[in-house]
Coordinates of C-alpha atoms in Angstrom, one line a residue:
E1 CA -99.1 -18.6 -82.8
V2 CA -100.2 -17.7 -80.1
T3 CA -98.7 -18.0 -76.4
Y4 CA -99.6 -17.0 -73.7
D5 CA -97.8 -16.2 -70.1
T6 CA -98.1 -16.0 -66.8
T7 CA -96.7 -16.2 -63.3
G8 CA -97.8 -15.4 -59.5
L9 CA -100.7 -18.8 -59.9
D10 CA -101.5 -20.6 -56.8
W11 CA -100.0 -24.1 -57.9
N12 CA -96.8 -22.9 -59.7
D13 CA -94.5 -20.4 -60.1
R14 CA -95.1 -20.0 -63.8
L15 CA -97.3 -20.9 -66.6
T16 CA -96.4 -20.6 -70.3
V17 CA -99.0 -22.3 -73.9
D18 CA -98.4 -22.3 -76.5
A19 CA -100.9 -23.1 -79.5
W20 CA -100.7 -22.4 -83.3
Y21 CA -101.6 -23.5 -86.6
N22 CA -100.2 -23.7 -90.6
Q23 CA -101.5 -24.3 -93.3
T24 CA -98.9 -24.6 -96.9
R25 CA -100.8 -25.0 -100.0
F26 CA -98.8 -25.2 -103.3
A27 CA -99.1 -27.2 -106.9
G28 CA -97.0 -27.0 -110.0
N29 CA -96.5 -28.3 -113.2
A30 CA -93.4 -30.6 -115.3
Q31 CA -94.3 -28.1 -119.4
S32 CA -91.7 -25.6 -118.5
A33 CA -89.2 -24.8 -121.0
A34 CA -86.4 -25.0 -117.8
K35 CA -87.7 -28.2 -116.6
R36 CA -87.7 -30.1 -119.7
Q37 CA -83.6 -29.0 -120.5
Q38 CA -83.0 -30.5 -116.9
F39 CA -84.9 -33.0 -117.6
P40 CA -85.0 -35.1 -121.0
L41 CA -86.1 -37.9 -119.3
L42 CA -89.7 -35.6 -119.8
D43 CA -89.7 -35.3 -123.3
F44 CA -88.2 -39.0 -123.5
F45 CA -91.8 -40.2 -121.5
Q46 CA -94.1 -37.5 -123.0
Y47 CA -94.4 -36.9 -119.7
E48 CA -96.8 -33.8 -118.8
G49 CA -97.6 -33.9 -115.0
F50 CA -99.2 -31.2 -112.1
T51 CA -98.4 -31.6 -108.3
D52 CA -101.3 -30.3 -106.4
V53 CA -100.1 -30.7 -102.0
N54 CA -101.6 -29.6 -98.6
G55 CA -100.8 -30.2 -96.3
M56 CA -101.0 -28.8 -92.5
S57 CA -100.1 -28.8 -88.3
S58 CA -101.2 -27.6 -85.7
G59 CA -101.3 -27.7 -81.7
F60 CA -100.8 -26.8 -78.5
R61 CA -98.3 -26.5 -76.0
A62 CA -98.6 -26.1 -71.5
A63 CA -95.3 -26.0 -69.2
S64 CA -95.8 -25.9 -65.4
E65 CA -93.0 -24.5 -63.9
W66 CA -92.1 -24.7 -59.7
Q67 CA -89.1 -24.0 -58.0
P68 CA -89.2 -26.5 -55.1
E69 CA -85.6 -25.2 -53.1
E70 CA -83.2 -22.8 -54.6
N71 CA -81.1 -24.3 -57.1
H72 CA -83.4 -26.9 -58.1
N73 CA -86.5 -26.5 -60.9
V74 CA -88.7 -28.5 -62.1
T75 CA -91.0 -28.1 -65.5
A76 CA -94.0 -30.4 -66.7
G77 CA -96.8 -30.3 -69.7
V78 CA -98.7 -31.8 -71.9
D79 CA -98.6 -30.8 -75.8
L80 CA -100.9 -31.8 -79.3
R81 CA -99.1 -32.0 -82.5
Y82 CA -101.6 -32.8 -85.2
I83 CA -100.0 -33.5 -89.1
R84 CA -102.4 -33.5 -92.3
Q85 CA -101.1 -34.0 -95.3
E86 CA -101.9 -35.0 -99.4
L87 CA -99.7 -35.2 -102.1
N88 CA -101.4 -35.8 -105.6
E89 CA -99.6 -35.9 -108.8
I90 CA -101.4 -36.6 -111.9
A91 CA -98.9 -37.5 -114.9
S92 CA -100.0 -38.5 -118.4
G93 CA -97.1 -39.9 -121.4
R94 CA -95.6 -43.1 -122.9
I95 CA -93.1 -45.8 -121.2
G96 CA -92.3 -48.0 -125.1
F97 CA -95.6 -49.2 -125.6
N98 CA -97.8 -48.6 -122.0
V99 CA -99.4 -45.6 -122.0
F100 CA -100.8 -44.0 -119.7
T101 CA -103.2 -40.6 -118.9
D102 CA -104.4 -38.9 -115.5
A103 CA -102.5 -41.4 -113.5
N104 CA -101.8 -40.4 -110.3
S105 CA -98.3 -41.8 -108.4
P106 CA -99.6 -39.7 -104.5
I107 CA -98.8 -39.3 -101.1
P108 CA -102.4 -39.6 -99.9
R109 CA -104.2 -38.1 -97.9
S110 CA -103.6 -39.4 -94.1
D111 CA -102.9 -37.7 -90.4
Q112 CA -101.2 -37.9 -87.3
V113 CA -102.3 -37.0 -84.1
D114 CA -99.3 -36.4 -81.6
P115 CA -100.3 -36.6 -77.1
G116 CA -97.0 -36.2 -75.2
F117 CA -95.6 -35.9 -71.6
F118 CA -93.3 -34.4 -70.0
V119 CA -91.5 -33.4 -67.7
E120 CA -87.7 -31.9 -67.0
D121 CA -85.2 -31.5 -63.8
R122 CA -82.7 -29.1 -63.1
R123 CA -80.2 -29.1 -59.6
D124 CA -77.7 -27.0 -59.4
L125 CA -75.2 -29.4 -56.8
E126 CA -73.1 -27.8 -54.1
S127 CA -70.6 -29.7 -55.7
G128 CA -70.5 -27.3 -59.2
W129 CA -72.5 -29.4 -61.2
T130 CA -75.5 -28.4 -63.0
I131 CA -77.6 -32.6 -63.5
R132 CA -80.2 -31.7 -66.4
S133 CA -82.4 -34.3 -66.3
G134 CA -86.0 -35.2 -68.2
G135 CA -88.0 -37.6 -70.3
R136 CA -90.9 -37.9 -72.4
I137 CA -93.9 -40.4 -73.7
D138 CA -95.6 -39.4 -76.4
V139 CA -98.6 -41.9 -78.4
V140 CA -98.1 -41.6 -82.3
N141 CA -101.7 -43.1 -84.2
S142 CA -100.9 -42.4 -88.4
D143 CA -103.5 -43.3 -90.8
I144 CA -104.4 -43.1 -94.4
I145 CA -108.2 -40.7 -94.0
D146 CA -108.6 -40.4 -98.4
D147 CA -111.3 -41.8 -100.1
P148 CA -110.7 -45.9 -100.6
A149 CA -112.3 -45.7 -103.9
K150 CA -109.2 -43.5 -105.3
L151 CA -106.1 -45.8 -103.5
D152 CA -107.8 -48.3 -106.4
A153 CA -105.7 -47.5 -109.8
L154 CA -102.6 -45.9 -108.8
G155 CA -99.2 -45.4 -110.8
L156 CA -98.0 -45.3 -114.4
N157 CA -97.8 -48.7 -114.8
T158 CA -100.9 -50.3 -117.4
P159 CA -103.4 -52.0 -116.1
Q160 CA -103.0 -49.6 -112.6
S161 CA -101.6 -51.1 -109.2
S162 CA -104.0 -51.0 -105.8
F163 CA -102.4 -48.6 -103.7
S164 CA -102.0 -52.0 -100.8
D165 CA -100.1 -53.6 -104.0
I166 CA -97.6 -50.6 -104.6
V167 CA -96.5 -50.8 -100.5
G168 CA -97.4 -54.2 -100.0
S169 CA -99.5 -54.1 -97.4
D170 CA -103.1 -53.6 -96.4
E171 CA -102.2 -52.6 -92.2
Y172 CA -102.8 -48.7 -92.9
H173 CA -103.6 -47.7 -89.7
Q174 CA -100.9 -47.2 -86.8
N175 CA -100.0 -46.9 -83.4
F176 CA -96.3 -46.1 -82.1
M177 CA -95.5 -45.8 -78.2
L178 CA -92.6 -43.6 -78.1
W179 CA -90.4 -42.5 -74.9
M180 CA -87.7 -40.7 -74.5
G181 CA -85.2 -39.4 -72.0
H182 CA -81.5 -37.7 -71.4
I183 CA -79.2 -36.3 -68.6
T184 CA -76.9 -33.7 -68.9
A185 CA -74.5 -32.7 -66.7
E186 CA -72.3 -29.7 -66.9
R187 CA -69.3 -28.2 -64.3
E188 CA -66.8 -25.3 -64.8
L189 CA -63.0 -27.2 -64.2
S190 CA -61.9 -23.2 -63.6
E191 CA -62.2 -19.7 -64.1
T192 CA -61.7 -20.3 -68.4
T193 CA -63.3 -23.7 -68.9
G194 CA -66.0 -25.7 -68.5
L195 CA -67.5 -29.6 -69.7
D196 CA -70.9 -30.3 -70.1
I197 CA -71.5 -34.4 -71.1
S198 CA -75.2 -35.9 -71.7
F199 CA -76.7 -38.9 -72.7
G200 CA -80.2 -39.4 -74.5
F201 CA -82.3 -42.3 -76.3
A202 CA -84.9 -41.0 -78.1
Q203 CA -87.6 -42.6 -80.2
Q204 CA -88.4 -41.6 -83.9
N205 CA -91.8 -42.3 -85.6
P206 CA -91.5 -42.9 -89.4
S207 CA -93.5 -39.8 -91.5
L208 CA -96.7 -39.8 -93.0
T209 CA -94.6 -39.8 -96.4
E210 CA -92.1 -42.4 -94.8
L211 CA -95.2 -44.8 -94.2
Y212 CA -97.0 -44.0 -97.3
A213 CA -95.5 -42.9 -100.4
A214 CA -96.9 -44.6 -103.8
E215 CA -93.9 -44.4 -106.4
T216 CA -94.1 -40.6 -105.9
F217 CA -91.9 -38.4 -107.5
L218 CA -89.7 -37.0 -104.9
F219 CA -86.1 -35.5 -105.5
L220 CA -84.8 -37.3 -101.9
L221 CA -81.1 -37.7 -103.2
Q222 CA -78.3 -36.0 -105.4
N223 CA -79.6 -38.6 -108.9
G224 CA -83.0 -37.0 -108.9
Q225 CA -85.8 -37.9 -110.7
N226 CA -86.3 -41.1 -108.5
T227 CA -90.0 -42.9 -107.4
A228 CA -90.0 -43.3 -103.6
T229 CA -92.5 -45.7 -102.1
G230 CA -93.0 -46.0 -98.4
D231 CA -94.1 -48.5 -96.3
P232 CA -96.8 -49.1 -93.5
R233 CA -94.9 -51.2 -92.0
L234 CA -92.1 -49.2 -90.6
K235 CA -91.3 -49.5 -87.0
S236 CA -89.8 -46.6 -85.0
E237 CA -86.1 -45.4 -84.9
D238 CA -84.7 -46.0 -81.3
R239 CA -81.2 -43.9 -80.7
F240 CA -79.0 -43.4 -78.1
Q241 CA -76.5 -40.9 -77.9
L242 CA -73.4 -40.0 -76.3
D243 CA -72.5 -36.0 -76.1
V244 CA -68.7 -34.2 -74.7
G245 CA -68.8 -30.9 -75.3
L246 CA -65.1 -28.2 -73.4
S247 CA -65.7 -24.7 -74.0
W248 CA -63.0 -21.9 -72.9
E249 CA -63.2 -18.2 -71.8
K250 CA -59.6 -16.5 -71.5
D251 CA -58.5 -13.1 -71.9
N252 CA -58.8 -13.4 -75.4
W253 CA -59.6 -16.3 -76.8
R254 CA -63.3 -17.9 -76.2
G255 CA -64.6 -21.5 -78.0
K256 CA -65.9 -24.6 -77.8
V257 CA -65.0 -28.5 -79.2
V258 CA -68.4 -31.5 -79.1
G259 CA -67.9 -34.5 -80.1
F260 CA -70.7 -36.7 -80.4
H261 CA -71.6 -40.9 -81.0
A262 CA -74.7 -41.8 -81.6
W263 CA -76.2 -45.6 -82.6
V264 CA -79.8 -45.9 -84.0
N265 CA -81.6 -49.1 -84.6
D266 CA -83.5 -49.4 -87.2
Y267 CA -82.4 -46.5 -88.7
I268 CA -85.4 -45.2 -91.8
T269 CA -82.9 -45.4 -95.0
F270 CA -83.8 -46.5 -98.1
E271 CA -83.4 -49.5 -100.5
N272 CA -82.6 -49.1 -104.0
I273 CA -86.2 -51.5 -106.1
G274 CA -84.8 -51.0 -109.6
S275 CA -83.8 -48.6 -111.6
F276 CA -84.2 -47.1 -115.6
N277 CA -81.7 -46.8 -118.6
G278 CA -82.6 -44.2 -120.6
P279 CA -81.1 -42.6 -123.8
P280 CA -79.1 -42.3 -125.3
L281 CA -76.0 -44.3 -124.1
G282 CA -78.0 -46.2 -121.6
Q283 CA -77.1 -44.5 -118.1
I284 CA -79.4 -45.1 -115.0
E285 CA -81.6 -41.5 -114.9
Q286 CA -84.1 -43.0 -112.5
V287 CA -84.2 -45.1 -108.7
A288 CA -87.2 -46.7 -107.3
L289 CA -86.6 -46.5 -103.7
K290 CA -88.2 -47.7 -100.6
Y291 CA -88.2 -46.9 -97.2
V292 CA -87.0 -49.5 -95.5
N293 CA -85.3 -49.9 -91.3
T294 CA -82.0 -50.6 -91.0
D295 CA -81.5 -53.5 -88.5
L296 CA -78.4 -50.5 -87.0
A297 CA -77.2 -47.4 -88.2
T298 CA -74.5 -44.9 -86.5
L299 CA -73.5 -41.3 -86.6
A300 CA -70.5 -39.8 -85.5
G301 CA -69.3 -35.9 -85.8
V302 CA -67.8 -33.1 -84.0
E303 CA -67.9 -29.2 -84.0
F304 CA -66.0 -27.2 -83.4
Y305 CA -66.1 -22.8 -83.0
G306 CA -63.4 -20.5 -81.7
E307 CA -63.1 -16.3 -82.2
Y308 CA -59.8 -14.6 -80.8
D309 CA -59.6 -10.3 -79.8
M310 CA -56.5 -9.2 -82.0
R311 CA -57.8 -6.0 -81.1
K312 CA -61.7 -4.7 -79.1
E313 CA -62.5 -4.1 -82.8
L314 CA -60.9 -7.0 -84.8
T315 CA -61.7 -10.0 -84.2
L316 CA -60.5 -13.7 -86.0
F317 CA -63.2 -16.8 -86.1
G318 CA -63.4 -20.3 -87.3
N319 CA -65.7 -23.0 -86.9
L320 CA -65.3 -26.3 -88.5
S321 CA -68.0 -28.9 -88.6
Y322 CA -68.6 -33.3 -89.5
V323 CA -70.1 -35.8 -89.3
E324 CA -69.9 -39.9 -90.1
G325 CA -72.8 -41.9 -90.6
T326 CA -72.6 -45.1 -91.5
D327 CA -74.7 -48.0 -92.0
R328 CA -74.2 -51.7 -89.9
S329 CA -76.4 -53.8 -91.9
R330 CA -77.4 -52.4 -95.4
N331 CA -77.9 -56.0 -96.9
G332 CA -80.5 -56.9 -94.0
S333 CA -82.6 -59.7 -93.7
F334 CA -84.4 -59.7 -96.8
A335 CA -85.1 -57.5 -100.3
T336 CA -88.1 -55.4 -101.3
Q337 CA -90.0 -57.3 -104.8
P338 CA -91.9 -54.2 -106.7
S339 CA -95.2 -54.2 -107.5
S340 CA -96.1 -55.4 -111.4
P341 CA -99.6 -55.3 -112.3
G342 CA -101.8 -57.9 -110.0
N343 CA -98.7 -58.9 -107.9
P344 CA -98.2 -56.7 -104.6
S345 CA -94.5 -56.0 -103.2
Q346 CA -93.7 -58.4 -101.2
Q347 CA -90.5 -58.6 -98.8
V348 CA -88.2 -61.2 -99.5
P349 CA -86.3 -63.4 -96.9
G350 CA -82.7 -64.6 -97.7
L351 CA -81.5 -62.7 -100.4
P352 CA -79.3 -58.6 -99.6
R353 CA -81.4 -55.3 -100.2
G354 CA -81.4 -54.2 -103.9
F355 CA -81.2 -57.5 -104.7
F356 CA -84.2 -56.5 -107.3
S357 CA -82.2 -53.9 -108.6
G358 CA -79.1 -55.5 -109.8
I359 CA -77.4 -52.8 -108.0
T360 CA -75.9 -54.4 -104.3
G361 CA -73.4 -53.4 -101.9
G362 CA -71.6 -54.9 -98.7
D363 CA -72.7 -55.3 -95.2
T364 CA -71.4 -51.5 -94.6
E365 CA -72.2 -49.2 -96.3
P366 CA -72.4 -45.4 -96.1
L367 CA -75.4 -43.1 -94.7
P368 CA -77.5 -41.3 -98.2
S369 CA -77.4 -37.4 -97.5
I370 CA -74.1 -36.9 -95.6
L371 CA -72.1 -33.6 -96.3
P372 CA -69.0 -33.7 -96.1
L373 CA -66.5 -31.5 -93.8
Q374 CA -66.5 -28.2 -93.9
S375 CA -65.9 -24.9 -92.2
I376 CA -66.2 -20.8 -92.3
V377 CA -62.7 -18.9 -90.9
G378 CA -62.2 -15.4 -91.2
V379 CA -62.4 -11.7 -89.6
R380 CA -64.8 -9.3 -88.1
L381 CA -64.0 -5.0 -88.3
N382 CA -65.9 -3.2 -86.3
A383 CA -66.1 0.7 -85.3
G384 CA -65.7 -0.4 -81.4
G385 CA -67.8 0.9 -78.8
D386 CA -71.2 -0.9 -77.4
L387 CA -73.0 -0.4 -79.7
P388 CA -71.0 0.1 -83.1
R389 CA -72.0 2.0 -86.0
W390 CA -70.5 0.1 -89.1
G391 CA -68.9 -3.4 -89.2
L392 CA -67.1 -5.2 -91.9
E393 CA -67.0 -9.2 -92.3
L394 CA -65.0 -11.8 -94.7
S395 CA -65.2 -14.9 -94.6
A396 CA -64.2 -18.5 -96.4
R397 CA -66.6 -21.6 -96.5
L398 CA -63.4 -24.4 -96.8
V399 CA -65.9 -27.7 -98.0
A400 CA -64.0 -31.1 -98.6
S401 CA -64.5 -33.8 -101.2
Q402 CA -67.6 -36.1 -100.5
D403 CA -66.1 -39.3 -101.0
R404 CA -68.0 -41.6 -98.4
V405 CA -71.8 -42.8 -100.3
A406 CA -74.7 -45.0 -100.4
A407 CA -72.7 -46.5 -104.0
S408 CA -76.0 -48.8 -104.1
L409 CA -78.4 -45.9 -104.4
L410 CA -76.6 -44.4 -106.9
E411 CA -74.6 -41.3 -104.7
S412 CA -72.1 -39.6 -106.0
P413 CA -68.9 -38.3 -104.9
T414 CA -68.9 -34.7 -105.1
E415 CA -64.7 -31.9 -105.3
G416 CA -64.9 -29.8 -102.5
F417 CA -64.4 -26.2 -102.6
T418 CA -64.0 -22.6 -101.4
I419 CA -66.4 -19.5 -101.7
W420 CA -65.6 -16.2 -99.9
D421 CA -68.8 -14.2 -99.0
L422 CA -68.2 -10.2 -98.3
R423 CA -71.1 -8.4 -95.8
A424 CA -71.2 -5.6 -93.8
F425 CA -73.1 -2.7 -91.9
V426 CA -74.5 0.6 -90.8
R427 CA -76.0 1.7 -88.7
K428 CA -77.6 4.9 -88.9
R429 CA -79.3 5.7 -85.5
D430 CA -79.6 2.9 -82.4
N431 CA -82.4 1.4 -84.4
L432 CA -82.1 1.9 -87.6
T433 CA -79.9 -0.7 -89.3
F434 CA -78.5 -1.6 -93.6
W435 CA -77.0 -4.2 -94.5
L436 CA -75.1 -5.1 -97.9
G437 CA -72.8 -7.9 -98.9
V438 CA -71.7 -10.2 -101.8
D439 CA -71.4 -14.1 -101.4
N440 CA -69.5 -15.8 -103.5
L441 CA -67.5 -13.0 -103.9
T442 CA -65.2 -15.0 -106.4
D443 CA -67.8 -15.8 -108.6
R444 CA -66.8 -19.1 -108.1
H445 CA -69.0 -22.0 -109.8
Y446 CA -70.2 -24.7 -107.4
R447 CA -72.6 -27.2 -106.3
E448 CA -73.4 -28.3 -103.1
H449 CA -72.9 -32.3 -102.5
L450 CA -76.7 -32.6 -102.7
D451 CA -77.3 -30.9 -104.9
F452 CA -79.5 -32.6 -108.4
R453 CA -77.3 -34.3 -111.2
S454 CA -78.5 -35.1 -114.0
P455 CA -77.2 -38.5 -116.2
S456 CA -78.5 -36.7 -119.5
G457 CA -79.3 -33.4 -118.9
T458 CA -77.7 -30.2 -116.8
S459 CA -76.7 -30.4 -113.4
L460 CA -77.7 -27.9 -110.5
F461 CA -75.5 -25.9 -109.1
Q462 CA -75.4 -22.8 -106.5
P463 CA -75.3 -19.0 -108.0
G464 CA -72.3 -16.8 -109.2
A465 CA -71.5 -13.7 -107.8
S466 CA -75.0 -11.7 -105.6
F467 CA -75.7 -9.3 -104.3
Y468 CA -78.5 -7.7 -101.3
V469 CA -79.6 -5.3 -99.4
A470 CA -81.4 -5.7 -96.7
S471 CA -82.6 -2.7 -93.8
E472 CA -84.1 -3.2 -90.5
L473 CA -86.0 -0.2 -88.2
T474 CA -87.4 -1.4 -84.8
Y475 CA -89.8 0.7 -82.5

């Protein structure tokens, strides 16, 4: 990553240019003893799997700033983001009488090019309000750039299916014209309180995974082991959001509370298009997921933080966050029939979403993968002064139970828990600091709402008491 920043040009007040390049490569397999213990279904399938992933992102951003007058700033610029990714998942095994050897369930090599233009205006008004407004336009192009011959025979069925049959479309090249706009108003209501109100609209294009995954094993929901299938016909999301925040600072008190509500048209979520029942009790071990747009989803939530200085060296603090997501049109206007050898996947109008899995739900359902209400409360103690020589912090993280789950996707409710953390620092010199601490001080046995849980194997739990040390030297 490289940044160039300059001022004093003839045609503007400031110019900032950022450029970056990133490449990530990793490979894995499903043959280790620990993995087989966690996923007994692999042995039942006599499954051997290898995964190879290669992803790259690069781009630049050039922003120019002007100050037409003392209380007025304008920023405008262009950026470009380029993403390329590929996942190959090679598997061999047996499902009943169906034997597969070196079968691929990939996310084909694909890329996404996103040039954009943006502008933002900031004004300090005589009335005391500060107004920020802006917008941007993007033109996103997504396509598969893999060898077409590689896409002729995919999946674990025998005979195999083509990529176009699996995803239900051969229209791989997609263009998305996106735009966004926002306005924020901020004002001090008094010497101790401030108000900010924001409203915005933004469009979000589907990712390469959401467009092109071909029955790939992805851990997208708690029950894991799920296959995910993209849809090149997905629409971009349209999101309207309102935020209202109130902050205060008086004497030894300071804090802020922010509430928001968002309406999202064509929200990208999942449809359950099939499930697999495994031994020994016929429990559902695997869910086949299909990316799909739902007409309307809403998200609402609140965030809060506050601090109180009992003394200069002793501070009480706390925060809280909660989000509630709801699929307002879960049934949709069609159900997706999964592909089978010789039969392409198709959208069947008039059936509720999830019809072909046999697991349906109501027209309204909580969105999946939403964290429960959680907060942190604690106390900080330090040696005092502008640069304290030592400090100590004890905090408790309180997480509520989560019973708002996507039942049609077999998401599971989870219990709440509380964990304690202890951390401290010692500053030996102004430029040398040591940290030490213990996470999960009481060695609580717990798991997060989004952690994997297997119907027949071992579920994932968080670590017990964990000790750590760190140091930092600045020069």
